[in-house]
Protein backbone atom coordinates (compact mmCIF):
# COMPACT_ATOMS: atom_id res chain seq x y z
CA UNK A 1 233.00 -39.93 40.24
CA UNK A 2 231.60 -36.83 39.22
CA UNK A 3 227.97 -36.68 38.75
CA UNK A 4 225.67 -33.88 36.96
CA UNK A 5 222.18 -33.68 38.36
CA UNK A 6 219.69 -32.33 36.18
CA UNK A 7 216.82 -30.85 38.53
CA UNK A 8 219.28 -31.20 41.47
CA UNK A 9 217.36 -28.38 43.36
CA UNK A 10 214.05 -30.14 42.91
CA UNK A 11 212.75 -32.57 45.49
CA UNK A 12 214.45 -35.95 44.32
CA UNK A 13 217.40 -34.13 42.93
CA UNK A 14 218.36 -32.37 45.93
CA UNK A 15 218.16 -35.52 48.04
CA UNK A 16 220.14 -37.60 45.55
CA UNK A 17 222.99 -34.50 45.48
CA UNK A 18 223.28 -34.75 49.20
CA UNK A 19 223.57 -38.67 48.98
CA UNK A 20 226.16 -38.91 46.22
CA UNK A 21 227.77 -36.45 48.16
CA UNK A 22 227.99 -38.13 51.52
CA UNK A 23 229.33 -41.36 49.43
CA UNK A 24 232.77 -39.01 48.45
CA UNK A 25 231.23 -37.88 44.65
CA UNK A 26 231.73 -34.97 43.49
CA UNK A 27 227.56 -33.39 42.46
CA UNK A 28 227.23 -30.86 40.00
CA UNK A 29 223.61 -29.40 40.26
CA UNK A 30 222.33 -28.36 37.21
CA UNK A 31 218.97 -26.47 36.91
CA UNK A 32 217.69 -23.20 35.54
CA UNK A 33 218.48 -21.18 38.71
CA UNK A 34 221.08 -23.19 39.92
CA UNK A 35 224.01 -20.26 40.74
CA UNK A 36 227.15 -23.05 39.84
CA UNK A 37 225.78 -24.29 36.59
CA UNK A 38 222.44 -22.97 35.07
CA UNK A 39 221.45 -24.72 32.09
CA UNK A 40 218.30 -24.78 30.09
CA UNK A 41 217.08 -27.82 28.74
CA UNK A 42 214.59 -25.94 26.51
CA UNK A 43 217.38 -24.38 24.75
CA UNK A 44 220.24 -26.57 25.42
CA UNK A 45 222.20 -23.99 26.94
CA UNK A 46 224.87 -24.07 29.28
CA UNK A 47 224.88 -28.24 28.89
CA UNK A 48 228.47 -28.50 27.47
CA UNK A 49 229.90 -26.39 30.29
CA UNK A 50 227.98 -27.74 32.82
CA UNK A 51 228.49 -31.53 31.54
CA UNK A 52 232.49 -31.48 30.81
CA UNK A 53 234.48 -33.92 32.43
CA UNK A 54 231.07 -35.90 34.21
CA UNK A 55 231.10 -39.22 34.15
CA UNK A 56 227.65 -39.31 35.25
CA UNK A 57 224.02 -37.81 34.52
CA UNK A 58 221.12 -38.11 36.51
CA UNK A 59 217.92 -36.81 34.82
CA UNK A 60 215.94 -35.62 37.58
CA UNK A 61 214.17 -33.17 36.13
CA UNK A 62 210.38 -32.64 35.74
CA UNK A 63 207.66 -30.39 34.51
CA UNK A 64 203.72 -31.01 34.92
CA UNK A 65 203.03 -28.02 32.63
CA UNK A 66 201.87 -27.73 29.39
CA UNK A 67 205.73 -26.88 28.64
CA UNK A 68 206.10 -30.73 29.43
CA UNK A 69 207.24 -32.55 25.98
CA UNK A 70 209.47 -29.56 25.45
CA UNK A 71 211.20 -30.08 29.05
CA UNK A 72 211.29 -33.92 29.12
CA UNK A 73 211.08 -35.19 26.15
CA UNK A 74 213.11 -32.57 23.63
CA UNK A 75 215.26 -31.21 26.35
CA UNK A 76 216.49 -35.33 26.61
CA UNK A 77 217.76 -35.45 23.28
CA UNK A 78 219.60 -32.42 23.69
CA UNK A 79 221.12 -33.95 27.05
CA UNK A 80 221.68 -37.02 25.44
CA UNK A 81 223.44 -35.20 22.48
CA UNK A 82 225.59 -32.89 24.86
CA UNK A 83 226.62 -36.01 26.86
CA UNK A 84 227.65 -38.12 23.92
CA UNK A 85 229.80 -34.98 23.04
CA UNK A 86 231.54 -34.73 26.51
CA UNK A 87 231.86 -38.20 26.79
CA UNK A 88 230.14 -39.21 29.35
CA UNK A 89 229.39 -43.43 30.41
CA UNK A 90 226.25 -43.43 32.35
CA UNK A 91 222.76 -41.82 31.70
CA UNK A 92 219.91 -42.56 34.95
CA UNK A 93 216.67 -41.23 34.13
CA UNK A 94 214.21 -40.53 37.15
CA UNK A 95 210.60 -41.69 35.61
CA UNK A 96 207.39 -43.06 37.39
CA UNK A 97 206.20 -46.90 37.87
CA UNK A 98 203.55 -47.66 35.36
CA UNK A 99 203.77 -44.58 33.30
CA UNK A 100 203.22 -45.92 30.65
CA UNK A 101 199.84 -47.53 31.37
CA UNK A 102 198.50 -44.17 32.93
CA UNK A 103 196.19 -41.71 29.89
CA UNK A 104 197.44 -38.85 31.04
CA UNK A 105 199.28 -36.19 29.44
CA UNK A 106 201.85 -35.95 31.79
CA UNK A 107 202.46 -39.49 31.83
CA UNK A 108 202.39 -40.12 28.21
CA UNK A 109 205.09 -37.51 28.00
CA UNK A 110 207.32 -39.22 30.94
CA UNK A 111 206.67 -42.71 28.39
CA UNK A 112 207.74 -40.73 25.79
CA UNK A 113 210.94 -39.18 27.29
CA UNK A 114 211.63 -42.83 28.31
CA UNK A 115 211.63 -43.96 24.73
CA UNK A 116 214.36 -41.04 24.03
CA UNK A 117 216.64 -42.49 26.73
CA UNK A 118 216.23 -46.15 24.95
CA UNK A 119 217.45 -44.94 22.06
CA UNK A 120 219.49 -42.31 22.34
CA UNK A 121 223.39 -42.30 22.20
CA UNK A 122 224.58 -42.52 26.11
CA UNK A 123 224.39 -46.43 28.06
CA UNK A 124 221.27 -45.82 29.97
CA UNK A 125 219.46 -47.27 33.52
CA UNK A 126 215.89 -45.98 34.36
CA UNK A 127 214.94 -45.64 37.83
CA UNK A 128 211.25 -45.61 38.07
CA UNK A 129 209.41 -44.55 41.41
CA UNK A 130 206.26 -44.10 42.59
CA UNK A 131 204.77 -41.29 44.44
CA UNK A 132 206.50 -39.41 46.78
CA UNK A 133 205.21 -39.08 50.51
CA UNK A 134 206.17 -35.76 49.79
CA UNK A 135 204.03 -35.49 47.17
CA UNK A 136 200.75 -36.46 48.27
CA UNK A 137 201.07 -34.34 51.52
CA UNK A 138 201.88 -31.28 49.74
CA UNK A 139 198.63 -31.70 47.67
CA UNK A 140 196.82 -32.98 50.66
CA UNK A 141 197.78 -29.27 52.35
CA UNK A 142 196.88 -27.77 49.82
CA UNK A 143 193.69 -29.08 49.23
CA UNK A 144 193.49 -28.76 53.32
CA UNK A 145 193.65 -24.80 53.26
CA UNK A 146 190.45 -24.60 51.07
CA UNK A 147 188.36 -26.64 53.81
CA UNK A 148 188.04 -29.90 52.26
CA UNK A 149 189.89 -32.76 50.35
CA UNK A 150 188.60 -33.58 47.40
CA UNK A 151 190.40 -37.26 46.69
CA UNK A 152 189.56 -40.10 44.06
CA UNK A 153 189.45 -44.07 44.67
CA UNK A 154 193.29 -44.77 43.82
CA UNK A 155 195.57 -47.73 44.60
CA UNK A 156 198.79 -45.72 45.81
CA UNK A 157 202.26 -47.08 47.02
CA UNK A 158 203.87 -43.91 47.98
CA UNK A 159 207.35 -43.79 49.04
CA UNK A 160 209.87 -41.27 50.66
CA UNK A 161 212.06 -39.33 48.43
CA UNK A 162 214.99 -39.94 50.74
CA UNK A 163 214.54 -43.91 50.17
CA UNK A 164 214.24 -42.86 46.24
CA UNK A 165 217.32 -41.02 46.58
CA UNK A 166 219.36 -43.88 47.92
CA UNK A 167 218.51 -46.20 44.79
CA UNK A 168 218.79 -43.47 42.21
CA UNK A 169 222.66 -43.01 43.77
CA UNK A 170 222.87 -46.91 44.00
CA UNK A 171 222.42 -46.98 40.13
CA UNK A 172 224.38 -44.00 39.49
CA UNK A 173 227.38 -45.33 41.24
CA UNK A 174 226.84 -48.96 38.85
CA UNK A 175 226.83 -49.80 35.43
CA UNK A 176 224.51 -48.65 33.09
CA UNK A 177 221.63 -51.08 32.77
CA UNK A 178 219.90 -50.59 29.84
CA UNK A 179 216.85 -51.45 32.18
CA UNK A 180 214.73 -50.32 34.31
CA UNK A 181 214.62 -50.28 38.41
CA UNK A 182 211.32 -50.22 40.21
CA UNK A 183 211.34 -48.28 43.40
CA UNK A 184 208.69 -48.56 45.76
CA UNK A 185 206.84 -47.79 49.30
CA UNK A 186 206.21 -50.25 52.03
CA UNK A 187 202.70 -50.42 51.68
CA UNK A 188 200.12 -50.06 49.17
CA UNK A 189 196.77 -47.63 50.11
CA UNK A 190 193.86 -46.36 48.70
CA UNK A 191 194.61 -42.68 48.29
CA UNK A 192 191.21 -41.75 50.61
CA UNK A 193 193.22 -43.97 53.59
CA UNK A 194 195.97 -41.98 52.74
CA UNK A 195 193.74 -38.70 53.15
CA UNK A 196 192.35 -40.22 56.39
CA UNK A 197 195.89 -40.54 57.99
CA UNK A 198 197.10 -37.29 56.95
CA UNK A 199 193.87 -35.42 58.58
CA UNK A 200 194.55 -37.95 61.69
CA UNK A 201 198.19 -36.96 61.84
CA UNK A 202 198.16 -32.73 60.93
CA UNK A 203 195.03 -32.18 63.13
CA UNK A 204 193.03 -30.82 60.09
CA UNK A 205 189.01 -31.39 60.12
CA UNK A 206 188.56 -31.02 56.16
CA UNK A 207 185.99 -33.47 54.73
CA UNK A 208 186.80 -36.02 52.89
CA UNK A 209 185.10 -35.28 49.18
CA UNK A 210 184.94 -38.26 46.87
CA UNK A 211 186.10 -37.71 43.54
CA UNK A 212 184.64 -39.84 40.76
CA UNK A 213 187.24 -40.33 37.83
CA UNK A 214 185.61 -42.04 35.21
CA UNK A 215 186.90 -43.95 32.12
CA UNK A 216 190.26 -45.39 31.22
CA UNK A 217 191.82 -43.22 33.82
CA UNK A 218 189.36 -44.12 36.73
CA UNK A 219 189.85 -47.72 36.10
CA UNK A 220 193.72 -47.54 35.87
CA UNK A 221 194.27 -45.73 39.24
CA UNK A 222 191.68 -48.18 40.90
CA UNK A 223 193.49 -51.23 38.98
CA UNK A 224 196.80 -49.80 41.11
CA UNK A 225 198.97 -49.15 37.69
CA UNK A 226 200.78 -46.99 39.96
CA UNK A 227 202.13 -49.49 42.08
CA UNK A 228 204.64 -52.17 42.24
CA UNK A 229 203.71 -55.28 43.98
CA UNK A 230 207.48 -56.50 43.97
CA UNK A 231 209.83 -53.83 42.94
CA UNK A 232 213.31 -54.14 42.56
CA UNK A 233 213.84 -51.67 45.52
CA UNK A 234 211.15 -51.23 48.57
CA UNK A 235 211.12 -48.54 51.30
CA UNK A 236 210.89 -49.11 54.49
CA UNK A 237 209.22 -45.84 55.93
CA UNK A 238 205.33 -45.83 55.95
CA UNK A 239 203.30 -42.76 54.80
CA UNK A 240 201.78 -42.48 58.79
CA UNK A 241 205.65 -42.76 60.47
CA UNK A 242 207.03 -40.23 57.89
CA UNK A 243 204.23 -37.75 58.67
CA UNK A 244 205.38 -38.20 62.23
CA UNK A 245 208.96 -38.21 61.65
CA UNK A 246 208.56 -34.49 59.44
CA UNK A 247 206.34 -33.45 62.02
């Protein structure tokens, strides 16, 4: 088949590119800097070019700033709308497990974008994931460079992008769903363990700093909204043997 990517040079995206591509697909990458096929999903442009003749689209894109709803949320129904136009059968869009139950910003706006791909035009499957391993040791770093790690009480199931990957290309190559597919880790940790085995694992002596978070949002990441006791798909790599493995 031939599959657009939008956000293909992002984490997720560029590991599902390399997968589809491995399984004999042919991957268009689509991002604002990609040199093949920029597009814009602010503006909409470069989308028809960029989407003509795909049979596929995988929304991986993502944006945690305050340009957010106009990313995820508008820039979907213009994908949607340039996809119905160049006919195209299958839309996957990349969320996050128990987005919806998270009062955030960010997450309300990944909720939102959800309810776009519901409704919009294109037959639909939503792969939802939770936290990257990648993730949480880039933030752990870079937390780790100014001498301590600040790090609330949170129920986390984080998985590796790679095993994300595999199921995002696993419902790319299907049928559309019009559902959703839960992705998980292994294991689920409190986020201070998590802290723990990085600093056990990179050598690092930065103090562990409780972070209180109170209210709705305290409660929800100590309730574990974040995780999926049995999810459709589960990794097998644990947050300790993938530090070791990209070490």
């Amino acid at each position: 088949m031939r599959i657009a990517i939008t956000g293909g040079t992002g984490t997720l995206g560029g590991h599902t590119a390399a997968e589809l591509r491995a399984r004999g697909h042919e991957v268009r990458v689509l991002s604002r800097r990609a040199p093949e096929y920029p597009v814009d999903l602010e503006t909409g442009d470069g989308l028809a070019a960029a989407l003509e003749g795909c049979d596929v689209v995988v929304d991986a894109s993502n944006d945690s700033s305050k340009r957010a709803g106009r990313v995820l949320v508008d820039g979907s129904r213009r994908l949607l709308a340039a996809e119905e136009t160049a006919g195209v059968g299958h839309h996957v869009c990349v969320s996050i497990v128990g987005c919806d139950r998270v009062p955030m910003a960010y997450f309300r706006v990944k909720t939102e974008q959800e309810r776009v791909v519901e409704n919009g035009p294109v037959p639909w499957s939503i792969v939802r994931a939770t936290q990257f391993h990648e993730y949480v040791a880039a933030t752990l770093t870079a937390a780790g460079r100014r001498g301590v790690l600040p790090v609330p009480r949170a129920r986390l199931q984080t998985v590796a992008a790679t095993e994300a990957a595999r199921a995002v290309a696993d419902v790319a190559e299907g049928p559309a769903r019009r559902g959703r597919v839960a992705v998980a880790g292994p294991e689920i940790a409190d986020a201070r363990d998590l802290a723990r085995t990085w600093r056990s694992a990179t050598g690092r002596r930065a103090p562990l700093l409780p972070l209180p978070l109170p209210g709705r949002l305290g409660r929800a990441l100590r309730a574990g909204v974040l995780t999926a006791e049995r999810p459709d798909v589960r990794g097998t790599v644990p947050f300790a043997a993938w530090l070791t493995a990209t070490r």
